[in-house]
Short mmCIF file of C-alpha atoms and ligand atoms in Angstrom, two decimals:
data_model
loop_
_atom_site.label_atom_id
_atom_site.label_comp_id
_atom_site.label_asym_id
_atom_site.label_seq_id
_atom_site.Cartn_x
_atom_site.Cartn_y
_atom_site.Cartn_z
CA MET A 31 26.47 -21.43 1.71
CA SER A 32 26.11 -18.17 -0.18
CA LYS A 33 25.81 -14.95 1.79
CA LYS A 34 22.26 -13.70 2.32
CA LYS A 35 21.19 -10.57 0.46
CA THR A 36 20.04 -7.59 2.50
CA ALA A 37 16.79 -5.76 1.86
CA VAL A 38 15.75 -2.47 3.47
CA VAL A 39 12.02 -1.86 3.94
CA THR A 40 10.94 1.67 4.85
CA GLY A 41 7.53 1.67 6.53
CA ALA A 42 8.21 -1.86 7.82
CA ALA A 43 5.91 -1.48 10.85
CA GLY A 44 2.96 -0.60 8.63
CA PHE A 45 0.36 -2.86 7.08
CA LEU A 46 2.10 -3.61 3.77
CA GLY A 47 5.69 -3.14 4.97
CA SER A 48 5.26 -5.82 7.63
CA HIS A 49 3.83 -8.36 5.16
CA LEU A 50 6.58 -7.53 2.70
CA SER A 51 9.21 -8.06 5.41
CA ASP A 52 7.70 -11.50 6.13
CA ARG A 53 7.89 -12.42 2.45
CA LEU A 54 11.48 -11.22 2.05
CA LEU A 55 12.58 -13.21 5.11
CA ALA A 56 10.83 -16.27 3.68
CA GLU A 57 12.75 -15.72 0.41
CA GLY A 58 16.03 -15.80 2.33
CA TYR A 59 16.84 -12.11 2.67
CA LYS A 60 18.11 -10.31 5.72
CA VAL A 61 15.72 -7.42 6.32
CA ILE A 62 16.33 -4.03 7.89
CA GLY A 63 13.05 -2.29 8.69
CA LEU A 64 12.98 1.50 9.07
CA ASP A 65 9.91 3.23 10.46
CA ASN A 66 9.09 6.26 12.60
CA LEU A 67 5.78 4.64 13.68
CA ILE A 68 3.69 7.66 12.67
CA THR A 69 0.90 5.44 11.29
CA GLY A 70 2.47 2.02 11.90
CA ASN A 71 2.79 -0.08 15.01
CA VAL A 72 5.55 -2.38 16.31
CA ARG A 73 2.79 -4.91 16.99
CA ASN A 74 2.90 -5.65 13.23
CA ILE A 75 6.50 -6.82 13.45
CA GLU A 76 6.76 -8.11 17.01
CA HIS A 77 6.66 -11.71 15.71
CA LEU A 78 10.02 -10.91 14.04
CA ALA A 79 11.70 -9.65 17.20
CA LYS A 80 13.65 -12.88 17.73
CA ASN A 81 14.42 -13.45 14.04
CA GLU A 82 18.17 -12.90 13.66
CA ASP A 83 17.71 -11.95 10.01
CA PHE A 84 15.47 -9.01 10.94
CA ASP A 85 16.57 -5.67 12.38
CA PHE A 86 14.35 -2.74 13.18
CA ILE A 87 15.53 0.87 13.35
CA LYS A 88 13.21 3.63 14.47
CA GLN A 89 13.98 6.30 11.93
CA ASP A 90 12.20 9.10 10.14
CA VAL A 91 13.27 8.59 6.53
CA THR A 92 12.79 12.25 5.70
CA LYS A 93 16.06 12.64 7.63
CA PHE A 94 19.35 11.42 6.14
CA ILE A 95 19.54 7.61 6.20
CA TYR A 96 22.86 6.12 7.22
CA LEU A 97 23.26 2.35 7.12
CA PRO A 98 26.61 0.57 7.27
CA GLY A 99 27.28 -2.52 5.17
CA GLN A 100 25.87 -4.02 2.05
CA VAL A 101 22.32 -3.35 0.88
CA ASP A 102 20.97 -5.14 -2.19
CA LEU A 103 17.35 -4.11 -2.39
CA ILE A 104 15.40 -1.11 -1.02
CA PHE A 105 11.62 -1.05 -0.79
CA HIS A 106 10.38 2.47 -0.06
CA PHE A 107 6.96 1.92 1.55
CA ALA A 108 7.00 4.64 4.22
CA SER A 109 4.03 6.96 3.77
CA PRO A 110 0.65 7.51 5.36
CA ALA A 111 -1.79 5.70 3.09
CA SER A 112 -5.28 6.21 4.45
CA PRO A 113 -7.15 9.38 3.42
CA ILE A 114 -7.89 10.13 7.09
CA ASP A 115 -4.18 9.85 7.94
CA TYR A 116 -2.92 12.02 5.15
CA LEU A 117 -5.60 14.64 5.73
CA GLN A 118 -4.39 14.88 9.35
CA ILE A 119 -0.67 14.92 8.51
CA PRO A 120 -0.44 16.46 5.05
CA ILE A 121 3.02 17.95 5.49
CA GLN A 122 4.58 14.71 6.77
CA THR A 123 2.89 12.99 3.80
CA LEU A 124 4.43 15.42 1.33
CA LYS A 125 7.81 15.16 3.04
CA VAL A 126 7.99 11.37 3.09
CA GLY A 127 6.94 11.19 -0.58
CA SER A 128 9.52 13.80 -1.60
CA LEU A 129 12.42 14.05 0.89
CA GLY A 130 11.94 10.45 2.06
CA THR A 131 12.01 9.13 -1.51
CA HIS A 132 15.06 11.27 -2.27
CA ASN A 133 16.90 9.86 0.77
CA ALA A 134 15.93 6.28 -0.05
CA LEU A 135 17.08 6.75 -3.65
CA GLY A 136 20.32 8.28 -2.40
CA LEU A 137 20.87 5.17 -0.28
CA ALA A 138 20.19 2.96 -3.32
CA LYS A 139 22.70 4.91 -5.40
CA GLU A 140 25.33 4.79 -2.66
CA LYS A 141 24.91 1.03 -2.14
CA GLY A 142 24.35 0.07 -5.79
CA ALA A 143 21.03 -1.41 -4.65
CA THR A 144 17.83 -2.03 -6.55
CA PHE A 145 15.06 0.38 -5.51
CA LEU A 146 11.30 -0.21 -5.56
CA ILE A 147 8.82 2.54 -4.70
CA ALA A 148 5.27 1.90 -3.46
CA SER A 149 3.27 4.24 -5.66
CA THR A 150 -0.48 4.27 -5.91
CA SER A 151 -3.59 4.25 -8.05
CA GLU A 152 -4.12 7.76 -6.61
CA CYS A 153 -1.67 8.90 -9.31
CA TYR A 154 -4.68 8.50 -11.62
CA GLY A 155 -6.73 10.84 -9.39
CA ASP A 156 -10.46 10.78 -10.22
CA PRO A 157 -9.83 8.84 -13.41
CA LEU A 158 -11.48 9.64 -16.71
CA GLU A 159 -10.14 6.41 -18.23
CA HIS A 160 -11.61 3.14 -16.96
CA PRO A 161 -10.13 0.68 -16.12
CA GLN A 162 -6.83 2.44 -15.54
CA LYS A 163 -3.81 1.45 -17.61
CA GLU A 164 -0.26 2.50 -16.74
CA THR A 165 -0.22 4.75 -19.83
CA TYR A 166 -3.00 6.96 -18.39
CA TRP A 167 -1.59 10.23 -16.99
CA GLY A 168 -4.40 10.81 -14.54
CA ASN A 169 -6.83 13.48 -13.41
CA VAL A 170 -5.45 14.81 -10.11
CA ASN A 171 -6.48 17.98 -8.29
CA PRO A 172 -3.10 19.20 -6.98
CA VAL A 173 -4.62 21.71 -4.54
CA GLY A 174 -7.48 19.62 -3.12
CA PRO A 175 -7.21 17.83 0.24
CA ARG A 176 -5.92 14.63 -1.39
CA GLY A 177 -3.28 16.58 -3.35
CA CYS A 178 -0.72 16.13 -0.55
CA TYR A 179 -0.74 12.38 -1.12
CA ASP A 180 -1.32 12.21 -4.86
CA GLU A 181 1.26 14.82 -5.76
CA ALA A 182 3.85 13.44 -3.33
CA LYS A 183 3.51 10.06 -5.04
CA ARG A 184 3.65 11.61 -8.49
CA PHE A 185 6.81 13.45 -7.47
CA ALA A 186 8.15 10.17 -6.04
CA GLU A 187 7.61 8.47 -9.40
CA ALA A 188 9.28 11.38 -11.23
CA ILE A 189 12.39 11.43 -9.01
CA THR A 190 12.60 7.63 -9.22
CA MET A 191 12.68 7.78 -13.03
CA ALA A 192 15.23 10.61 -12.84
CA TYR A 193 17.54 8.49 -10.64
CA HIS A 194 17.09 5.65 -13.09
CA ARG A 195 17.80 7.74 -16.18
CA PHE A 196 20.47 10.04 -14.77
CA HIS A 197 22.21 7.90 -12.13
CA ASN A 198 21.47 4.49 -13.66
CA VAL A 199 19.88 3.20 -10.45
CA ASP A 200 17.94 -0.03 -11.01
CA THR A 201 14.47 1.23 -10.07
CA LYS A 202 10.93 -0.20 -10.13
CA ILE A 203 7.58 1.49 -9.55
CA VAL A 204 4.48 -0.36 -8.37
CA ARG A 205 1.11 1.40 -8.54
CA ILE A 206 -0.82 -0.27 -5.76
CA PHE A 207 -4.63 -0.40 -5.91
CA ASN A 208 -6.78 -0.71 -2.74
CA THR A 209 -5.31 -3.57 -0.75
CA TYR A 210 -6.69 -5.04 2.47
CA GLY A 211 -5.96 -7.76 5.00
CA PRO A 212 -4.76 -8.49 8.53
CA ARG A 213 -2.69 -5.79 10.29
CA MET A 214 -4.63 -2.85 8.90
CA ARG A 215 -5.45 -0.42 11.68
CA LEU A 216 -9.06 -0.76 12.81
CA GLU A 217 -9.40 3.01 13.03
CA ASP A 218 -7.41 4.03 9.96
CA GLY A 219 -10.61 5.10 8.20
CA ARG A 220 -10.10 2.97 5.11
CA VAL A 221 -13.30 1.33 4.00
CA VAL A 222 -12.36 -2.31 4.67
CA PRO A 223 -11.39 -1.98 8.36
CA ALA A 224 -14.13 0.66 8.81
CA PHE A 225 -17.00 -1.59 7.65
CA ILE A 226 -15.68 -4.78 9.25
CA GLY A 227 -14.99 -2.98 12.55
CA GLN A 228 -18.39 -1.28 12.53
CA SER A 229 -20.33 -4.47 11.88
CA LEU A 230 -18.33 -6.44 14.48
CA GLN A 231 -19.03 -3.72 17.05
CA GLY A 232 -22.73 -3.36 16.16
CA LYS A 233 -22.35 0.17 14.78
CA PRO A 234 -23.97 1.49 11.58
CA LEU A 235 -21.87 1.23 8.42
CA THR A 236 -20.79 4.69 7.27
CA VAL A 237 -21.21 4.83 3.49
CA PHE A 238 -19.89 8.09 2.06
CA GLY A 239 -22.01 9.71 -0.66
CA ASP A 240 -24.64 7.44 -2.19
CA GLY A 241 -22.15 4.57 -2.30
CA SER A 242 -22.13 4.42 -6.10
CA GLN A 243 -18.38 5.09 -6.31
CA THR A 244 -16.41 1.95 -7.15
CA ARG A 245 -13.27 0.32 -5.82
CA SER A 246 -11.48 -2.98 -6.57
CA PHE A 247 -10.04 -4.76 -3.54
CA CYS A 248 -6.88 -6.88 -3.56
CA TYR A 249 -5.92 -9.27 -0.77
CA VAL A 250 -2.53 -8.50 0.75
CA SER A 251 -0.74 -11.80 -0.09
CA ASP A 252 -1.59 -11.34 -3.78
CA LEU A 253 -0.25 -7.80 -3.76
CA ILE A 254 2.97 -8.79 -2.01
CA ASP A 255 3.52 -11.61 -4.48
CA GLY A 256 3.18 -9.19 -7.41
CA ILE A 257 5.57 -6.73 -5.77
CA TYR A 258 8.13 -9.42 -5.03
CA ARG A 259 8.05 -10.59 -8.65
CA LEU A 260 8.42 -7.00 -9.88
CA SER A 261 11.45 -6.50 -7.60
CA GLN A 262 13.21 -9.47 -9.21
CA GLY A 263 12.65 -8.35 -12.80
CA ASN A 264 14.14 -5.81 -15.12
CA TYR A 265 11.26 -3.44 -15.87
CA HIS A 266 11.53 0.21 -14.86
CA GLU A 267 8.23 1.85 -15.81
CA PRO A 268 5.20 1.81 -13.46
CA VAL A 269 3.23 -1.44 -13.11
CA ASN A 270 -0.31 -1.69 -11.70
CA ILE A 271 -0.82 -4.37 -9.06
CA GLY A 272 -4.36 -4.86 -7.81
CA ASN A 273 -7.45 -6.98 -8.16
CA PRO A 274 -9.76 -5.97 -11.01
CA GLY A 275 -12.87 -7.27 -9.18
CA GLU A 276 -14.77 -3.96 -9.09
CA MET A 277 -17.79 -3.17 -6.92
CA THR A 278 -19.60 -0.11 -5.63
CA VAL A 279 -18.99 0.92 -2.02
CA LEU A 280 -22.66 0.20 -1.29
CA GLN A 281 -22.32 -3.32 -2.73
CA PHE A 282 -19.23 -3.74 -0.58
CA ALA A 283 -21.18 -2.68 2.53
CA GLU A 284 -23.95 -5.17 1.71
CA LYS A 285 -21.43 -7.98 1.17
CA ILE A 286 -19.83 -7.28 4.55
CA LEU A 287 -23.22 -7.35 6.30
CA GLU A 288 -24.11 -10.61 4.53
CA LYS A 289 -20.74 -12.21 5.28
CA LEU A 290 -20.94 -11.32 8.96
CA GLY A 291 -24.66 -12.07 9.24
CA SER A 292 -24.95 -8.55 10.65
CA LYS A 293 -28.17 -6.52 10.83
CA VAL A 294 -26.64 -3.10 11.56
CA PRO A 295 -28.07 -0.26 9.45
CA ILE A 296 -26.22 1.66 6.74
CA THR A 297 -25.94 5.42 7.23
CA PHE A 298 -25.06 7.76 4.40
CA LEU A 299 -22.53 10.52 5.13
CA PRO A 300 -21.19 13.28 2.85
CA LEU A 301 -18.76 12.20 0.14
CA PRO A 302 -15.24 13.51 0.88
CA THR A 303 -13.88 16.13 -1.55
CA ASP A 304 -12.30 14.65 -4.70
CA ASP A 305 -13.21 11.07 -3.73
CA PRO A 306 -12.55 9.15 -6.99
CA LYS A 307 -15.81 7.97 -8.60
CA GLN A 308 -14.37 4.81 -10.07
CA ARG A 309 -11.24 2.73 -9.77
CA LYS A 310 -10.22 -0.57 -11.34
CA PRO A 311 -6.76 -1.65 -12.40
CA ASP A 312 -5.98 -2.89 -15.87
CA ILE A 313 -3.51 -5.64 -14.95
CA SER A 314 -2.61 -6.89 -18.44
CA LEU A 315 0.93 -5.56 -18.06
CA ALA A 316 1.51 -7.37 -14.73
CA LYS A 317 0.08 -10.57 -16.24
CA LYS A 318 2.38 -10.39 -19.26
CA LEU A 319 5.50 -9.16 -17.48
CA LEU A 320 5.31 -11.03 -14.18
CA GLY A 321 2.99 -13.94 -14.96
CA TRP A 322 0.99 -12.56 -12.04
CA GLU A 323 -2.69 -12.33 -11.29
CA PRO A 324 -4.65 -12.42 -8.03
CA GLN A 325 -5.29 -15.86 -6.53
CA VAL A 326 -7.29 -15.07 -3.38
CA SER A 327 -11.05 -14.68 -3.85
CA PHE A 328 -12.91 -11.79 -2.25
CA ASP A 329 -14.76 -14.18 0.09
CA GLU A 330 -11.59 -15.86 1.24
CA GLY A 331 -9.67 -12.61 1.73
CA ILE A 332 -12.50 -10.95 3.62
CA GLY A 333 -12.90 -14.10 5.73
CA ARG A 334 -9.24 -13.99 6.81
CA THR A 335 -9.49 -10.26 7.52
CA VAL A 336 -12.63 -10.67 9.62
CA THR A 337 -10.88 -13.40 11.64
CA TYR A 338 -7.99 -11.01 12.27
CA PHE A 339 -10.26 -8.18 13.47
CA ARG A 340 -12.34 -10.58 15.60
CA ASP A 341 -9.15 -11.70 17.37
CA PHE A 342 -7.97 -8.13 17.66
CA LEU A 343 -11.23 -7.06 19.31
CA GLY A 344 -11.42 -10.23 21.40
CA ILE A 345 -14.76 -11.16 19.80
CA HIS A 346 -15.39 -14.87 19.43
CA ALA A 347 -17.74 -16.09 16.75
P1 LIG B 264 0.59 2.14 6.72
O1 LIG B 264 0.19 3.47 7.22
O2 LIG B 264 0.08 0.93 7.41
O3 LIG B 264 2.17 2.00 6.62
C1 LIG B 264 3.00 3.09 6.32
C2 LIG B 264 4.19 3.02 7.26
O4 LIG B 264 5.10 4.09 6.94
C3 LIG B 264 3.81 3.21 8.73
O5 LIG B 264 4.35 2.19 9.52
C4 LIG B 264 4.38 4.57 9.10
O6 LIG B 264 4.72 4.69 10.46
C5 LIG B 264 5.58 4.64 8.16
N1 LIG B 264 6.06 6.01 7.90
C6 LIG B 264 5.34 7.07 7.46
N2 LIG B 264 6.11 8.16 7.36
C7 LIG B 264 7.38 7.78 7.72
C8 LIG B 264 8.62 8.44 7.82
N3 LIG B 264 8.76 9.75 7.52
N4 LIG B 264 9.72 7.73 8.19
C9 LIG B 264 9.61 6.41 8.49
N5 LIG B 264 8.45 5.73 8.44
C10 LIG B 264 7.34 6.41 8.06
O7 LIG B 264 0.14 2.10 5.16
P2 LIG B 264 0.19 0.89 4.11
O8 LIG B 264 -1.19 0.62 3.66
O9 LIG B 264 1.02 -0.22 4.63
O10 LIG B 264 0.95 1.59 2.91
C11 LIG B 264 2.32 1.33 2.64
C12 LIG B 264 2.72 1.98 1.33
O11 LIG B 264 1.92 1.48 0.26
C13 LIG B 264 2.54 3.50 1.33
O12 LIG B 264 3.63 4.08 0.63
C14 LIG B 264 1.27 3.69 0.55
O13 LIG B 264 1.23 4.94 -0.09
C15 LIG B 264 1.30 2.54 -0.43
N6 LIG B 264 -0.04 2.16 -0.90
C16 LIG B 264 -0.86 1.41 -0.11
C17 LIG B 264 -2.12 1.08 -0.57
C18 LIG B 264 -3.06 0.18 0.21
O14 LIG B 264 -4.15 -0.11 -0.27
N7 LIG B 264 -2.70 -0.31 1.38
C19 LIG B 264 -2.56 1.54 -1.82
C20 LIG B 264 -1.71 2.33 -2.57
C21 LIG B 264 -0.43 2.62 -2.12
N1 LIG B 265 -15.68 5.02 2.34
C1 LIG B 265 -16.96 4.95 2.89
N2 LIG B 265 -17.06 4.83 4.25
C2 LIG B 265 -15.99 4.79 5.09
C3 LIG B 265 -14.70 4.85 4.52
C4 LIG B 265 -14.58 4.97 3.14
O1 LIG B 265 -17.96 4.97 2.17
O2 LIG B 265 -16.20 4.70 6.31
C5 LIG B 265 -15.54 5.12 0.88
C6 LIG B 265 -14.66 6.28 0.42
O3 LIG B 265 -15.44 7.45 0.27
C7 LIG B 265 -14.15 5.76 -0.90
C8 LIG B 265 -14.06 4.23 -0.70
O4 LIG B 265 -14.89 3.96 0.43
O5 LIG B 265 -15.06 6.03 -1.94
C9 LIG B 265 -12.66 3.73 -0.40
O6 LIG B 265 -12.12 4.54 0.62
P1 LIG B 265 -10.71 4.25 1.30
O7 LIG B 265 -10.52 5.31 2.33
O8 LIG B 265 -10.65 2.84 1.73
O9 LIG B 265 -9.63 4.39 0.14
P2 LIG B 265 -9.49 5.31 -1.17
O10 LIG B 265 -9.72 4.36 -2.28
O11 LIG B 265 -10.51 6.39 -1.19
O12 LIG B 265 -8.12 5.81 -1.07
#
């Protein structure tokens, strides 16, 4: 039997990192998860505790990363991802996007490993091009409250390309658009857990602004499939992965109420500074390059997510 390949996942105890670890284990990798648990939770990976192909190390990846032995693939997913999180911990956000990415790239160079960075649609800022293609350079306010996240990710992309061009590291960049599913934190402030949690708990839905801003929501298994395919290929420029099914935030709120048969009211709160007015991925590149497109419908994905939060809250339908 051939020896298993080893993948490192930074941010493994987070929402996406834990699903990615599951997928890599299913694909026959050994996985080493690194996380300092600043926004993640070991609950997300406790089902892997007895898996002999999975190791977890509590580590802040802004500090030097030492790992003995062979590493074949590094997925750098560590970073706060919810606007509420990165507004509360802007410096840690900047550090993990810059120093953390530098350390993870250094590890990739040292080990001769492939490196994949979780970048974001936030690189497009409040986009003036719609839908967003990878060739769009974006409209980011570097000094606004979201700048700590957006600019850290833009730096992360730049240093990743520099390691590719200068050190010949095999790198990949995925620009992730709003993704949702089980294992999101109920209180992380992102709109999907916020609205589902509020309606399950009989609280008003908090729509920011007039709710006319748009987002396009991708179910987590679709995203992870796209990322896995990207990691196995030979393409080094950024690739959008997301679901182009666009809706306004108000439409999203109404769909959640309808889906849950909930009668809670909608309250309108101030729109956060620099909240992007529209967002929708152009996924033609991912389709062509990876033969990938989303498979899970909005209804199905939301249904699975609601089931997860019901269980989490101990609410039985
Ligand atoms: P998350 O907050 O659930 O997970 C991030 C994980 O990184 C957490 O477990 C956290 O503890 C860990 N982490 C943060 N700083 C760290 C550090 N210095 N050292 C070690 N671990 C650290 O968020 P998520 O939604 O799973 O996002 C994962 C990645 O995907 C992030 O890089 C994020 O920017 C990117 N992304 C996510 C989305 C989305 O819709 N979920 C969209 C765009 C980009
Ligand atoms: N939003 C909202 N109510 C909430 C949380 C978010 O109306 O309780 C809006 C937010 O202003 C944004 C959209 O929902 O326009 C998506 O927000 P999220 O924090 O999920 O991610 P973003 O795409 O802004 O990074």
